[in-house]
Rosetta silent file (secondary structure, phi, psi, omega in degrees, C-alpha in Angstrom):
SEQUENCE: MAVDRERVAALTRELLEAIGEDPERPGLKQTPARMAELYAEFFAGVGEDPAAPLAHTISVTRGPAPDTLPSGAVLLRDIRFRSVCEHHLLPFAGVAHIAYLPGEQVVGLGALVRVVETLASRPQVQERLGEQIADTIAGNLDARGVLVVLDASHGCVTMRGGRQPEASTVTIAARDAYADAAARAELIALIGARPDHGMTAE
SCORE:     score description
SCORE:     0.000 S_00000001
   1 L     0.000  132.216 -179.030    3.645    6.275  -12.708 S_00000001
   2 L   -68.268  152.509  177.555    5.255    4.051  -15.339 S_00000001
   3 L   -63.211  134.160  179.279    8.243    5.323  -17.285 S_00000001
   4 L   -81.870   93.411 -174.916    7.159    7.097  -20.472 S_00000001
   5 H   -61.439  -41.529 -177.735    9.107    4.992  -22.989 S_00000001
   6 H   -63.344  -39.771 -179.902    8.159    7.085  -26.018 S_00000001
   7 H   -69.875  -41.073  177.483    9.344   10.274  -24.373 S_00000001
   8 H   -60.449  -43.244  179.587   12.601    8.688  -23.210 S_00000001
   9 H   -62.306  -43.355 -179.863   13.253    7.459  -26.751 S_00000001
  10 H   -64.951  -40.380  179.323   12.576   10.911  -28.206 S_00000001
  11 H   -69.181  -34.165  176.581   14.841   12.591  -25.671 S_00000001
  12 H   -64.664  -42.337  176.665   17.602   10.052  -26.334 S_00000001
  13 H   -59.289  -44.110  178.948   17.420   10.851  -30.020 S_00000001
  14 H   -63.583  -39.317  178.486   17.676   14.553  -29.191 S_00000001
  15 H   -62.911  -43.307  178.366   20.643   13.894  -26.902 S_00000001
  16 H   -60.023  -40.616  177.549   22.476   12.019  -29.655 S_00000001
  17 H   -66.343  -36.668 -177.323   21.946   14.965  -31.972 S_00000001
  18 H   -66.760  -27.629  178.323   23.118   17.367  -29.238 S_00000001
  19 L   -92.461    6.967  175.599   26.500   15.610  -28.975 S_00000001
  20 L    91.058   12.809 -179.291   26.939   15.775  -32.738 S_00000001
  21 L   -94.646  165.491  176.736   25.927   12.215  -33.583 S_00000001
  22 L  -105.708  104.921 -177.441   23.581   10.937  -36.250 S_00000001
  23 L   -66.425   -7.272  178.851   20.780    8.923  -34.583 S_00000001
  24 L   -93.616   -7.709  179.626   19.955    7.402  -37.988 S_00000001
  25 L   -70.184  152.857 -170.946   23.299    5.697  -38.483 S_00000001
  26 L   -52.061  -41.850 -176.673   23.144    1.890  -38.176 S_00000001
  27 L   -69.621  -19.683 -175.581   24.899    1.634  -34.805 S_00000001
  28 L  -112.890   -7.466 -172.089   22.595    4.170  -33.151 S_00000001
  29 L   -59.356  -36.088 -178.978   19.274    3.646  -34.883 S_00000001
  30 L   -94.018   -1.536 -176.450   17.936    1.299  -32.180 S_00000001
  31 H   -61.733  -43.820  178.736   19.590    3.153  -29.298 S_00000001
  32 H   -57.471  -42.159  178.701   16.567    5.346  -28.391 S_00000001
  33 H   -67.021  -39.172  178.814   14.331    2.274  -28.067 S_00000001
  34 H   -64.928  -40.260  178.614   17.007    0.437  -26.079 S_00000001
  35 H   -64.541  -36.796  178.081   17.395    3.397  -23.729 S_00000001
  36 H   -61.639  -43.006  178.235   13.635    3.487  -23.201 S_00000001
  37 H   -67.950  -40.199  179.416   13.656   -0.157  -22.106 S_00000001
  38 H   -61.828  -46.644 -179.185   16.730    0.393  -19.957 S_00000001
  39 H   -67.160  -34.920  176.660   15.205    3.348  -18.139 S_00000001
  40 H   -60.812  -35.869  178.562   11.951    1.467  -17.620 S_00000001
  41 H   -77.336  -47.929 -175.226   13.954   -1.218  -15.817 S_00000001
  42 H   -66.144  -29.794 -175.164   16.350    1.040  -13.898 S_00000001
  43 L  -114.401   27.739 -179.567   13.607    3.353  -12.620 S_00000001
  44 L   -65.744  -18.917 -178.628   10.833    0.825  -12.006 S_00000001
  45 L   -83.510   -8.937  179.891   10.847    1.731   -8.301 S_00000001
  46 L   -63.942  123.672  179.076    9.737    5.346   -8.844 S_00000001
  47 L    83.676   -6.450  178.497    6.309    5.686   -7.247 S_00000001
  48 L   -84.541  150.423  179.509    6.322    2.125   -5.866 S_00000001
  49 L   -86.975  109.617 -178.032    5.707    1.469   -2.158 S_00000001
  50 L   -69.396  -17.108 -179.111    8.877   -0.105   -0.736 S_00000001
  51 L   -82.441  -14.501 -176.490    7.002   -1.229    2.388 S_00000001
  52 H   -54.147  -41.349 -179.581    4.561   -3.435    0.471 S_00000001
  53 H   -64.448  -16.771 -176.911    6.786   -6.561    0.653 S_00000001
  54 H   -90.742    4.493 -174.825    6.813   -6.301    4.462 S_00000001
  55 H   -70.304  -26.057 -176.472    3.039   -6.618    4.808 S_00000001
  56 L  -106.074  109.361 -178.077    3.086  -10.394    5.331 S_00000001
  57 E  -116.389  167.621 -178.948    4.814  -11.446    8.543 S_00000001
  58 E  -124.747  133.390  179.070    5.124  -14.670   10.525 S_00000001
  59 E   -73.925  136.983  175.503    4.740  -14.966   14.294 S_00000001
  60 L  -110.072    7.411 -179.833    7.754  -16.362   16.132 S_00000001
  61 L   -98.662    8.822  174.120    6.057  -16.485   19.535 S_00000001
  62 L   -98.370  133.101 -179.228    4.147  -19.669   18.769 S_00000001
  63 L   139.957 -158.982 -174.034    5.824  -22.851   19.877 S_00000001
  64 L   -66.664  -23.201  179.738    7.502  -24.331   22.955 S_00000001
  65 L  -131.800   71.147 -171.476    8.465  -20.913   24.369 S_00000001
  66 L   -64.587  -18.569 -178.391    5.719  -18.508   23.269 S_00000001
  67 L   -95.562    4.442 -176.959    6.786  -15.736   25.669 S_00000001
  68 L  -102.610  121.751  175.562   10.396  -15.674   24.456 S_00000001
  69 L   -82.867  154.286  176.916   11.445  -13.154   21.810 S_00000001
  70 L   -55.440  136.511 -175.629   14.352  -13.963   19.476 S_00000001
  71 L   -90.274  -14.716 -177.611   17.618  -13.177   21.254 S_00000001
  72 L  -130.609  172.677 -175.384   19.698  -12.458   18.167 S_00000001
  73 L   -79.839  157.497  165.313   19.525  -10.679   14.870 S_00000001
  74 E   -97.634  121.207 -176.566   18.393  -11.912   11.483 S_00000001
  75 E  -121.295  121.581  176.032   21.236  -11.033    9.099 S_00000001
  76 E  -114.524  114.187 -175.551   20.954  -11.240    5.321 S_00000001
  77 E  -100.395  160.548  167.673   24.287  -10.565    3.619 S_00000001
  78 E    57.723   46.658  171.835   25.382   -9.818    0.075 S_00000001
  79 E   -81.066  110.344 -178.203   22.127   -8.614   -1.485 S_00000001
  80 E   -73.811  135.872  177.978   23.290   -7.456   -4.901 S_00000001
  81 E  -143.020  160.419  171.523   21.784   -4.185   -6.072 S_00000001
  82 E  -140.411  147.440 -179.322   22.272   -1.555   -8.732 S_00000001
  83 E  -145.504 -175.773  179.347   21.049    1.995   -8.853 S_00000001
  84 E  -127.882  124.112  178.754   21.614    5.276  -10.711 S_00000001
  85 E   -67.185  129.726 -176.233   23.315    8.251   -9.100 S_00000001
  86 L   -74.479  -11.757 -178.497   21.047   11.275   -9.372 S_00000001
  87 L   -77.481  -42.124 -177.625   24.010   13.646   -9.779 S_00000001
  88 L  -125.568    1.018 -174.751   25.305   12.352  -13.130 S_00000001
  89 L    54.679   37.973  171.880   22.831    9.572  -13.991 S_00000001
  90 L  -104.076  150.262 -176.758   25.696    7.098  -13.901 S_00000001
  91 E   -74.424  152.457  163.965   25.189    3.658  -12.344 S_00000001
  92 E  -134.908  146.524 -173.506   26.435    2.491   -8.999 S_00000001
  93 E  -148.565  152.896  179.393   26.279   -1.113   -7.856 S_00000001
  94 E   178.225 -145.806 -179.039   27.299   -3.258   -4.946 S_00000001
  95 E  -128.333  147.392  174.141   25.928   -5.292   -2.062 S_00000001
  96 E  -113.215  139.674  174.337   23.568   -4.542    0.795 S_00000001
  97 E  -119.110  125.941 -176.374   23.740   -6.254    4.171 S_00000001
  98 E  -124.247  131.017  174.579   20.597   -6.048    6.300 S_00000001
  99 E  -130.450  141.558  171.352   20.148   -7.086    9.919 S_00000001
 100 E  -142.912  148.706  178.595   17.160   -6.678   12.183 S_00000001
 101 E   -98.233  106.877 -171.872   16.384   -7.759   15.729 S_00000001
 102 E   -67.618  151.591  166.240   12.880   -9.260   15.553 S_00000001
 103 L   -93.771 -121.005 -179.511   10.084   -8.586   17.958 S_00000001
 104 L   -87.692   -8.195 -176.586    7.138  -10.981   17.793 S_00000001
 105 E  -126.168  144.743  170.433    7.088  -11.062   13.987 S_00000001
 106 E  -122.452  167.861 -178.221    9.584  -11.972   11.287 S_00000001
 107 E  -128.286  154.323  176.727    9.296  -11.537    7.547 S_00000001
 108 L   -59.494  140.907 -175.450   10.325  -13.701    4.614 S_00000001
 109 H   -62.388  -31.768  177.834   13.902  -12.964    3.584 S_00000001
 110 H   -61.668  -26.702  178.546   12.838  -12.298    0.010 S_00000001
 111 H   -65.516  -36.546  177.828   10.824   -9.336    1.277 S_00000001
 112 H   -64.987  -39.266  177.406   14.028   -7.648    2.439 S_00000001
 113 H   -61.864  -42.490 -177.771   15.505   -8.116   -1.024 S_00000001
 114 H   -68.297  -31.747  174.660   12.451   -6.519   -2.621 S_00000001
 115 H   -61.332  -46.093  179.312   12.699   -3.499   -0.309 S_00000001
 116 H   -61.922  -47.492 -177.276   16.264   -2.945   -1.509 S_00000001
 117 H   -61.604  -42.169 -178.837   15.337   -3.444   -5.164 S_00000001
 118 H   -64.202  -47.207 -177.186   12.388   -1.030   -5.011 S_00000001
 119 H   -72.716  -28.697  178.684   14.327    1.770   -3.340 S_00000001
 120 H   -76.712  -22.879 -175.739   17.395    1.258   -5.529 S_00000001
 121 L   -87.881   56.444  176.842   15.323    1.412   -8.732 S_00000001
 122 L  -163.432  161.845  176.732   15.021    5.187   -8.741 S_00000001
 123 E   -57.836  131.092 -169.895   17.484    8.108   -8.936 S_00000001
 124 E  -143.594  167.995  158.274   19.477    7.838   -5.725 S_00000001
 125 L  -125.376  147.027 -172.718   22.497    8.668   -3.655 S_00000001
 126 H   -60.952  -39.780 -177.923   23.953    5.841   -1.605 S_00000001
 127 H   -58.922  -43.554 -179.459   23.730    7.706    1.685 S_00000001
 128 H   -72.657  -37.313 -179.343   19.984    8.244    1.295 S_00000001
 129 H   -57.305  -47.270  179.092   19.356    4.751   -0.051 S_00000001
 130 H   -61.392  -41.802  179.258   20.698    3.130    3.115 S_00000001
 131 H   -65.228  -39.548  179.453   18.653    5.444    5.327 S_00000001
 132 H   -66.068  -40.396  177.173   15.490    4.763    3.329 S_00000001
 133 H   -61.184  -46.869 -179.095   15.972    0.994    3.594 S_00000001
 134 H   -62.568  -43.700 -179.439   16.498    1.276    7.353 S_00000001
 135 H   -64.800  -39.328 -179.441   13.465    3.546    7.788 S_00000001
 136 H   -63.783  -44.648 -179.423   11.234    1.258    5.721 S_00000001
 137 H   -69.690  -46.065 -178.710   12.155   -1.819    7.749 S_00000001
 138 H   -64.731  -34.058 -175.530   12.063   -0.052   11.125 S_00000001
 139 H   -86.403  -13.779 -173.703    8.744    1.625   10.357 S_00000001
 140 H  -128.093    2.739  179.587    6.912   -1.366    8.916 S_00000001
 141 L  -129.470  146.483  178.950    8.326   -4.407   10.681 S_00000001
 142 L   -74.758   77.054 -175.662    8.169   -5.407   14.333 S_00000001
 143 E  -120.057  137.176  178.255   11.900   -4.849   14.785 S_00000001
 144 E   -90.120   -8.070  177.506   13.770   -3.807   17.906 S_00000001
 145 E  -169.086  147.052  179.723   16.801   -2.758   15.883 S_00000001
 146 E  -137.679  138.645  175.903   17.794   -2.375   12.231 S_00000001
 147 E  -134.826  130.458  178.023   21.200   -2.163   10.576 S_00000001
 148 E  -128.272  120.751  176.708   21.843   -1.522    6.868 S_00000001
 149 E  -118.440  124.542  177.608   25.360   -1.567    5.413 S_00000001
 150 E  -113.518  136.544  177.422   25.869   -0.729    1.741 S_00000001
 151 E  -131.034  111.050 -171.388   29.143   -1.282   -0.128 S_00000001
 152 E  -140.371  153.966  174.744   29.064    0.006   -3.694 S_00000001
 153 E  -105.648  132.803 -172.819   31.223    1.110   -6.608 S_00000001
 154 E  -110.143  130.713  178.048   30.166    4.344   -8.319 S_00000001
 155 H   -60.383  -31.836 -179.323   30.516    5.135  -11.988 S_00000001
 156 H   -71.678  -14.241  175.459   31.073    8.808  -11.162 S_00000001
 157 H  -100.101  -39.988 -174.671   34.208    7.777   -9.221 S_00000001
 158 H   -82.333  -26.110 -172.683   35.469    4.896  -11.361 S_00000001
 159 L  -116.065   -8.913  179.559   34.844    6.362  -14.845 S_00000001
 160 L  -142.236  175.866  178.810   35.114   10.131  -14.472 S_00000001
 161 L    61.087 -120.424 -178.920   36.855   12.708  -12.314 S_00000001
 162 L   -71.546  -17.056  178.429   39.591   10.942  -10.345 S_00000001
 163 L    49.732   69.591  179.630   38.936    7.636  -12.162 S_00000001
 164 L  -109.994   88.928 -172.045   39.583    5.285   -9.272 S_00000001
 165 L   -65.063  -20.999 -178.354   38.438    1.852  -10.549 S_00000001
 166 L   -95.955   -3.241 -175.189   39.101    0.051   -7.254 S_00000001
 167 L   -75.624  140.592  172.715   37.333    2.554   -5.011 S_00000001
 168 L  -135.656  158.628 -177.940   34.151    1.598   -3.192 S_00000001
 169 E  -116.819  131.882  178.705   31.907    3.472   -0.774 S_00000001
 170 E  -115.633  129.356  175.795   30.563    2.013    2.478 S_00000001
 171 E  -126.969  150.826 -179.679   27.625    3.557    4.327 S_00000001
 172 E  -127.365  131.985  172.406   25.912    2.509    7.549 S_00000001
 173 E  -126.500  127.919 -175.212   22.343    3.247    8.643 S_00000001
 174 E  -133.970  145.386 -179.903   21.233    2.064   12.078 S_00000001
 175 E  -132.855  148.274  171.772   18.018    2.292   14.062 S_00000001
 176 E    53.895 -119.046 -173.263   16.966    1.635   17.676 S_00000001
 177 H   -59.246  -26.965 -177.253   19.040   -1.119   19.334 S_00000001
 178 H   -98.163    9.536  175.439   21.756   -0.874   16.685 S_00000001
 179 H   -67.845  -24.205  177.902   22.114    2.900   16.827 S_00000001
 180 L   -85.161  128.034 -176.065   24.910    2.277   19.346 S_00000001
 181 L   -59.105  -38.663 -179.290   28.201    1.345   17.658 S_00000001
 182 L   -65.749  -35.843 -178.026   29.089   -1.205   20.343 S_00000001
 183 L   -68.409  -27.781 -178.551   25.727   -2.964   19.946 S_00000001
 184 L   -98.996    2.212 -176.401   26.272   -3.490   16.221 S_00000001
 185 H   -59.048  -41.880 -179.615   29.953   -4.484   16.450 S_00000001
 186 H   -62.738  -40.904 -179.972   29.160   -8.215   16.327 S_00000001
 187 H   -65.819  -41.673  177.844   27.022   -7.754   13.224 S_00000001
 188 H   -59.548  -40.158  177.989   29.719   -5.730   11.483 S_00000001
 189 H   -65.710  -40.444  179.430   32.153   -8.563   12.201 S_00000001
 190 H   -66.714  -35.324  177.919   29.712  -11.149   10.841 S_00000001
 191 H   -63.014  -39.182 -179.200   29.213   -9.128    7.668 S_00000001
 192 H   -78.353  -19.361 -178.228   32.964   -9.162    7.066 S_00000001
 193 L   -73.777  145.638  178.590   33.360  -12.869    7.864 S_00000001
 194 L  -130.723  100.211 -179.489   33.389  -15.328    4.980 S_00000001
 195 L   -64.751  149.779  179.352   32.754  -18.986    5.961 S_00000001
 196 L   -93.018   -0.309  177.629   34.550  -21.685    3.949 S_00000001
 197 L    54.887   31.530  175.872   31.543  -24.055    4.148 S_00000001
 198 L    79.477    3.818 -178.528   33.855  -26.876    5.174 S_00000001
 199 L   -93.827  139.475  178.132   35.909  -26.738    1.977 S_00000001
 200 L  -124.077  150.500 -179.474   39.687  -26.704    2.120 S_00000001
 201 L   -72.929  141.227  177.428   42.221  -25.945   -0.586 S_00000001
 202 L   -79.625    0.000    0.000   44.043  -28.888   -2.075 S_00000001
């Protein structure tokens, strides 16, 4: 169901009045409409099927060695995402790293990005978000193992309470072959590695 923009705008106006503000003053007059657009964007994933992008796969068993499955993981690093914490409705944002060990099928890398975007675009907690991404990929893709690492900064930590602006939260969700810590150690190392692409400092 699409976000009800008119209702969000009306509730924003009421909220401004509740904190003692005047929603008719020049600086706030357009705020209810802006909040309606913002919420429509931030919560576009509510009710959407996160598995839909994984419906179109490509066979990797066609070619010179049709009986050979891929021996290593597909790793997509640094997928930027933003979400809203369901506890305080404050934003959290960071990067997702996704790895999967293909079976006979692989999927376009953009599909993995869309899975993250869909699940992040709803009220969330980081711990659940990582698990949902892993479950969606493991349940809808021919994968022998899935690993999802999220590294995010939370507004409820950086802007309120302890106010720790440099703090970030890392969560790991693993399925099947990567449920074992030793099996995913190489991937964790690759996620942390940063190639220089052949460039050297002058």
